[in-house]
């Protein structure tokens, strides 16, 4: 339906008017759309590697059985069970001009920061909220993948004098390739579809600095009532996600262990 609507002009109530490729030509000439694409790519390029690395580190810390490990697993996973909306509101109260974080900064004799009101800092605040919510979930995925690796591999490596770094690089990382593939694909899709945090924390501002492509499609559909143009943007998002997924699939050979 979205692909069909992308060739029409429609405000959601009146009759639809066929416009051919007009929405697409308008989209690529729209400076706000171009900026939203750059913002989305920037967000994804930060979110995906940080999400992968932090989740992997947490998994390595809690993947072995031991006293108190279950407690830390629960603590790290807990944010994944919290509503996106709730976390976004908490972040908003923490990072607003007179919020808790600025209160701590000022108590140390330092100047307060604009955070959500800054074009250079707002995206970082959104990124921190997203990572807080997602790393615990992917940590559990990595723990499951790591625990599938036979312990005999590590025992043989220790006998040969391999360090922890060597064991991770030559045993753990290659053998969790299927898990890594899943985490990377899901992180990319999650990064491209970020919405809730933006809607609550910044509303796309300041000055479109946190307006991602998905959020811009939402604005055109439900604020400007340009459903045809919004559908055109969503088709573009789908194609970009598909291209990224195909490239990753071919690069990692679908997560197959060679």
mmCIF file of C-alpha atoms in Angstrom, residues 1-236:
data_model
loop_
_atom_site.group_PDB
_atom_site.id
_atom_site.type_symbol
_atom_site.label_atom_id
_atom_site.label_comp_id
_atom_site.label_asym_id
_atom_site.label_seq_id
_atom_site.Cartn_x
_atom_site.Cartn_y
_atom_site.Cartn_z
ATOM 1 C CA UNK A 1 0.000 0.000 0.000
ATOM 2 C CA UNK A 2 2.861 2.364 0.825
ATOM 3 C CA UNK A 3 4.481 1.710 -2.557
ATOM 4 C CA UNK A 4 1.134 2.290 -4.272
ATOM 5 C CA UNK A 5 0.528 5.545 -2.380
ATOM 6 C CA UNK A 6 4.003 6.857 -3.246
ATOM 7 C CA UNK A 7 2.741 7.571 -6.796
ATOM 8 C CA UNK A 8 -0.217 9.653 -5.610
ATOM 9 C CA UNK A 9 -0.984 12.972 -3.938
ATOM 10 C CA UNK A 10 -3.344 12.345 -1.024
ATOM 11 C CA UNK A 11 -4.211 14.192 2.182
ATOM 12 C CA UNK A 12 -5.883 11.204 3.802
ATOM 13 C CA UNK A 13 -9.475 12.380 3.221
ATOM 14 C CA UNK A 14 -10.099 13.596 -0.313
ATOM 15 C CA UNK A 15 -9.656 11.732 -3.594
ATOM 16 C CA UNK A 16 -6.190 10.488 -4.532
ATOM 17 C CA UNK A 17 -4.544 12.157 -7.517
ATOM 18 C CA UNK A 18 -2.010 10.206 -9.566
ATOM 19 C CA UNK A 19 1.285 12.125 -9.773
ATOM 20 C CA UNK A 20 3.680 9.556 -11.212
ATOM 21 C CA UNK A 21 7.282 10.086 -10.119
ATOM 22 C CA UNK A 22 6.656 13.598 -8.783
ATOM 23 C CA UNK A 23 6.968 12.548 -5.130
ATOM 24 C CA UNK A 24 10.320 10.911 -5.857
ATOM 25 C CA UNK A 25 11.735 13.912 -7.721
ATOM 26 C CA UNK A 26 10.490 16.186 -4.933
ATOM 27 C CA UNK A 27 12.085 13.937 -2.328
ATOM 28 C CA UNK A 28 15.575 14.039 -3.823
ATOM 29 C CA UNK A 29 15.327 17.830 -4.203
ATOM 30 C CA UNK A 30 14.105 18.325 -0.614
ATOM 31 C CA UNK A 31 16.971 19.698 1.557
ATOM 32 C CA UNK A 32 15.275 18.557 4.776
ATOM 33 C CA UNK A 33 14.990 15.017 3.411
ATOM 34 C CA UNK A 34 18.671 15.015 2.370
ATOM 35 C CA UNK A 35 19.613 16.227 5.832
ATOM 36 C CA UNK A 36 17.450 13.549 7.456
ATOM 37 C CA UNK A 37 19.267 10.863 5.455
ATOM 38 C CA UNK A 38 22.645 12.193 6.617
ATOM 39 C CA UNK A 39 21.416 12.297 10.221
ATOM 40 C CA UNK A 40 20.104 8.732 9.972
ATOM 41 C CA UNK A 41 23.357 7.414 8.507
ATOM 42 C CA UNK A 42 25.353 9.222 11.191
ATOM 43 C CA UNK A 43 23.158 7.723 13.895
ATOM 44 C CA UNK A 44 23.438 4.206 12.431
ATOM 45 C CA UNK A 45 27.218 4.466 12.029
ATOM 46 C CA UNK A 46 27.529 5.262 15.735
ATOM 47 C CA UNK A 47 24.764 3.014 17.063
ATOM 48 C CA UNK A 48 25.680 -0.256 15.341
ATOM 49 C CA UNK A 49 29.367 -0.578 16.371
ATOM 50 C CA UNK A 50 28.771 0.741 19.906
ATOM 51 C CA UNK A 51 25.789 -1.577 20.371
ATOM 52 C CA UNK A 52 27.792 -4.553 19.102
ATOM 53 C CA UNK A 53 30.913 -3.811 21.158
ATOM 54 C CA UNK A 54 29.171 -3.047 24.469
ATOM 55 C CA UNK A 55 26.861 -6.075 24.172
ATOM 56 C CA UNK A 56 29.846 -8.318 23.420
ATOM 57 C CA UNK A 57 31.861 -6.984 26.383
ATOM 58 C CA UNK A 58 28.920 -7.472 28.764
ATOM 59 C CA UNK A 59 28.386 -10.998 27.415
ATOM 60 C CA UNK A 60 32.023 -11.893 28.023
ATOM 61 C CA UNK A 61 31.745 -10.584 31.591
ATOM 62 C CA UNK A 62 28.680 -12.641 32.509
ATOM 63 C CA UNK A 63 28.791 -15.683 30.207
ATOM 64 C CA UNK A 64 30.497 -18.041 32.677
ATOM 65 C CA UNK A 65 28.673 -19.534 35.627
ATOM 66 C CA UNK A 66 29.673 -18.227 39.016
ATOM 67 C CA UNK A 67 28.447 -16.716 42.213
ATOM 68 C CA UNK A 68 26.473 -13.517 41.604
ATOM 69 C CA UNK A 69 26.638 -13.771 37.789
ATOM 70 C CA UNK A 70 22.864 -14.239 37.498
ATOM 71 C CA UNK A 71 22.369 -10.968 39.402
ATOM 72 C CA UNK A 72 24.533 -9.015 36.970
ATOM 73 C CA UNK A 73 22.844 -10.648 33.985
ATOM 74 C CA UNK A 74 19.487 -9.483 35.346
ATOM 75 C CA UNK A 75 20.800 -5.955 35.996
ATOM 76 C CA UNK A 76 22.239 -5.591 32.482
ATOM 77 C CA UNK A 77 19.142 -7.064 30.823
ATOM 78 C CA UNK A 78 16.611 -5.081 32.908
ATOM 79 C CA UNK A 79 16.516 -1.970 30.629
ATOM 80 C CA UNK A 80 15.344 -4.144 27.723
ATOM 81 C CA UNK A 81 12.116 -4.804 29.636
ATOM 82 C CA UNK A 82 11.366 -1.107 30.148
ATOM 83 C CA UNK A 83 9.117 0.837 27.785
ATOM 84 C CA UNK A 84 10.850 3.063 25.242
ATOM 85 C CA UNK A 85 8.501 5.865 26.234
ATOM 86 C CA UNK A 86 9.351 5.565 29.936
ATOM 87 C CA UNK A 87 13.099 5.603 29.307
ATOM 88 C CA UNK A 88 12.732 8.558 26.932
ATOM 89 C CA UNK A 89 10.896 10.591 29.569
ATOM 90 C CA UNK A 90 13.535 9.706 32.182
ATOM 91 C CA UNK A 91 16.258 10.822 29.758
ATOM 92 C CA UNK A 92 14.333 14.031 29.085
ATOM 93 C CA UNK A 93 14.216 14.902 32.798
ATOM 94 C CA UNK A 94 17.903 14.027 33.148
ATOM 95 C CA UNK A 95 19.184 16.015 30.164
ATOM 96 C CA UNK A 96 16.885 19.045 30.041
ATOM 97 C CA UNK A 97 18.261 22.515 30.819
ATOM 98 C CA UNK A 98 17.440 22.340 34.549
ATOM 99 C CA UNK A 99 17.662 18.543 34.761
ATOM 100 C CA UNK A 100 19.523 16.261 37.115
ATOM 101 C CA UNK A 101 22.683 15.992 35.031
ATOM 102 C CA UNK A 102 23.111 19.747 34.748
ATOM 103 C CA UNK A 103 22.489 19.982 38.476
ATOM 104 C CA UNK A 104 25.429 17.646 39.105
ATOM 105 C CA UNK A 105 27.620 19.538 36.629
ATOM 106 C CA UNK A 106 26.834 22.910 38.206
ATOM 107 C CA UNK A 107 27.425 21.555 41.731
ATOM 108 C CA UNK A 108 30.997 20.817 40.585
ATOM 109 C CA UNK A 109 31.461 24.452 39.603
ATOM 110 C CA UNK A 110 31.217 23.790 35.867
ATOM 111 C CA UNK A 111 28.990 25.453 33.293
ATOM 112 C CA UNK A 112 25.716 23.721 32.454
ATOM 113 C CA UNK A 113 25.288 22.117 29.036
ATOM 114 C CA UNK A 114 22.376 22.591 26.608
ATOM 115 C CA UNK A 115 22.252 18.843 25.739
ATOM 116 C CA UNK A 116 18.808 18.509 24.079
ATOM 117 C CA UNK A 117 18.944 22.127 22.955
ATOM 118 C CA UNK A 118 22.299 21.707 21.222
ATOM 119 C CA UNK A 119 22.622 20.714 17.577
ATOM 120 C CA UNK A 120 25.882 18.903 18.354
ATOM 121 C CA UNK A 121 24.820 17.169 21.597
ATOM 122 C CA UNK A 122 21.179 16.162 21.048
ATOM 123 C CA UNK A 123 21.964 13.206 18.785
ATOM 124 C CA UNK A 124 24.420 11.882 21.364
ATOM 125 C CA UNK A 125 21.710 11.981 24.038
ATOM 126 C CA UNK A 126 19.389 10.003 21.737
ATOM 127 C CA UNK A 127 22.177 7.528 21.080
ATOM 128 C CA UNK A 128 22.803 6.990 24.801
ATOM 129 C CA UNK A 129 19.103 6.267 25.422
ATOM 130 C CA UNK A 130 19.017 3.768 22.549
ATOM 131 C CA UNK A 131 22.139 1.969 23.749
ATOM 132 C CA UNK A 132 20.822 1.808 27.310
ATOM 133 C CA UNK A 133 17.726 0.020 26.016
ATOM 134 C CA UNK A 134 19.304 -2.358 23.525
ATOM 135 C CA UNK A 135 22.694 -3.596 24.762
ATOM 136 C CA UNK A 136 21.177 -5.816 27.468
ATOM 137 C CA UNK A 137 18.983 -7.644 24.968
ATOM 138 C CA UNK A 138 21.858 -8.291 22.564
ATOM 139 C CA UNK A 139 24.077 -9.271 25.504
ATOM 140 C CA UNK A 140 21.731 -12.201 26.142
ATOM 141 C CA UNK A 141 21.944 -13.173 22.458
ATOM 142 C CA UNK A 142 25.746 -13.145 22.624
ATOM 143 C CA UNK A 143 25.770 -15.135 25.880
ATOM 144 C CA UNK A 144 23.707 -17.841 24.183
ATOM 145 C CA UNK A 145 26.089 -17.893 21.209
ATOM 146 C CA UNK A 146 29.246 -18.007 23.335
ATOM 147 C CA UNK A 147 27.900 -20.792 25.543
ATOM 148 C CA UNK A 148 27.419 -22.964 22.444
ATOM 149 C CA UNK A 149 31.202 -23.015 21.889
ATOM 150 C CA UNK A 150 32.698 -26.286 23.245
ATOM 151 C CA UNK A 151 34.936 -25.722 26.281
ATOM 152 C CA UNK A 152 37.510 -28.139 24.829
ATOM 153 C CA UNK A 153 38.580 -25.455 22.333
ATOM 154 C CA UNK A 154 39.537 -23.117 25.155
ATOM 155 C CA UNK A 155 41.257 -25.885 27.104
ATOM 156 C CA UNK A 156 43.392 -26.751 24.079
ATOM 157 C CA UNK A 157 44.216 -23.089 23.552
ATOM 158 C CA UNK A 158 45.289 -22.677 27.196
ATOM 159 C CA UNK A 159 47.541 -25.736 26.919
ATOM 160 C CA UNK A 160 49.184 -24.115 23.892
ATOM 161 C CA UNK A 161 49.752 -20.942 25.919
ATOM 162 C CA UNK A 162 47.100 -18.755 24.290
ATOM 163 C CA UNK A 163 46.176 -15.606 26.205
ATOM 164 C CA UNK A 164 42.615 -14.434 26.832
ATOM 165 C CA UNK A 165 42.963 -12.019 23.915
ATOM 166 C CA UNK A 166 44.101 -14.807 21.579
ATOM 167 C CA UNK A 167 41.257 -17.036 22.765
ATOM 168 C CA UNK A 168 38.728 -14.306 22.016
ATOM 169 C CA UNK A 169 40.212 -13.401 18.639
ATOM 170 C CA UNK A 170 40.788 -16.919 17.284
ATOM 171 C CA UNK A 171 38.042 -18.931 19.003
ATOM 172 C CA UNK A 172 35.194 -16.823 20.369
ATOM 173 C CA UNK A 173 34.840 -14.225 17.604
ATOM 174 C CA UNK A 174 34.941 -16.676 14.636
ATOM 175 C CA UNK A 175 32.581 -19.171 16.293
ATOM 176 C CA UNK A 176 29.938 -16.570 17.210
ATOM 177 C CA UNK A 177 29.769 -15.399 13.606
ATOM 178 C CA UNK A 178 26.106 -16.498 13.178
ATOM 179 C CA UNK A 179 25.189 -14.593 16.342
ATOM 180 C CA UNK A 180 27.212 -11.569 15.258
ATOM 181 C CA UNK A 181 25.433 -11.564 11.904
ATOM 182 C CA UNK A 182 22.035 -11.536 13.624
ATOM 183 C CA UNK A 183 23.087 -8.752 16.018
ATOM 184 C CA UNK A 184 24.481 -6.582 13.218
ATOM 185 C CA UNK A 185 21.424 -6.952 10.971
ATOM 186 C CA UNK A 186 18.990 -6.257 13.800
ATOM 187 C CA UNK A 187 21.078 -3.285 14.994
ATOM 188 C CA UNK A 188 21.078 -1.759 11.510
ATOM 189 C CA UNK A 189 17.308 -2.154 11.175
ATOM 190 C CA UNK A 190 16.811 -0.772 14.692
ATOM 191 C CA UNK A 191 19.051 2.190 13.911
ATOM 192 C CA UNK A 192 17.174 3.095 10.732
ATOM 193 C CA UNK A 193 13.789 2.837 12.468
ATOM 194 C CA UNK A 194 14.521 4.918 15.588
ATOM 195 C CA UNK A 195 11.462 7.038 16.372
ATOM 196 C CA UNK A 196 10.119 7.016 19.954
ATOM 197 C CA UNK A 197 13.170 8.663 21.520
ATOM 198 C CA UNK A 198 13.153 11.429 18.928
ATOM 199 C CA UNK A 199 9.431 12.084 19.272
ATOM 200 C CA UNK A 200 9.643 12.475 23.061
ATOM 201 C CA UNK A 201 13.105 13.963 23.590
ATOM 202 C CA UNK A 202 13.641 16.441 20.756
ATOM 203 C CA UNK A 203 10.721 16.384 18.307
ATOM 204 C CA UNK A 204 13.335 16.310 15.543
ATOM 205 C CA UNK A 205 15.065 19.492 16.691
ATOM 206 C CA UNK A 206 16.883 21.634 17.289
ATOM 207 C CA UNK A 207 16.863 22.861 13.688
ATOM 208 C CA UNK A 208 16.255 19.350 12.261
ATOM 209 C CA UNK A 209 19.513 18.070 13.803
ATOM 210 C CA UNK A 210 17.767 14.929 15.117
ATOM 211 C CA UNK A 211 15.197 14.510 12.338
ATOM 212 C CA UNK A 212 15.812 11.043 10.953
ATOM 213 C CA UNK A 213 14.224 9.779 7.739
ATOM 214 C CA UNK A 214 11.567 7.773 9.592
ATOM 215 C CA UNK A 215 10.670 10.761 11.744
ATOM 216 C CA UNK A 216 10.476 13.003 8.663
ATOM 217 C CA UNK A 217 8.094 10.492 7.037
ATOM 218 C CA UNK A 218 5.943 10.623 10.183
ATOM 219 C CA UNK A 219 5.877 14.429 10.077
ATOM 220 C CA UNK A 220 4.800 14.489 6.442
ATOM 221 C CA UNK A 221 2.059 11.928 7.019
ATOM 222 C CA UNK A 222 0.535 12.947 10.346
ATOM 223 C CA UNK A 223 1.461 16.621 10.681
ATOM 224 C CA UNK A 224 1.470 17.893 7.085
ATOM 225 C CA UNK A 225 -1.051 15.282 5.759
ATOM 226 C CA UNK A 226 1.060 14.483 2.701
ATOM 227 C CA UNK A 227 0.549 10.736 2.741
ATOM 228 C CA UNK A 228 1.822 10.206 -0.792
ATOM 229 C CA UNK A 229 5.103 11.975 -0.101
ATOM 230 C CA UNK A 230 5.458 10.209 3.281
ATOM 231 C CA UNK A 231 4.911 6.844 1.575
ATOM 232 C CA UNK A 232 7.588 7.742 -0.951
ATOM 233 C CA UNK A 233 10.038 8.334 1.920
ATOM 234 C CA UNK A 234 9.147 5.012 3.558
ATOM 235 C CA UNK A 235 9.776 3.191 0.268
ATOM 236 C CA UNK A 236 13.216 4.801 0.169
#
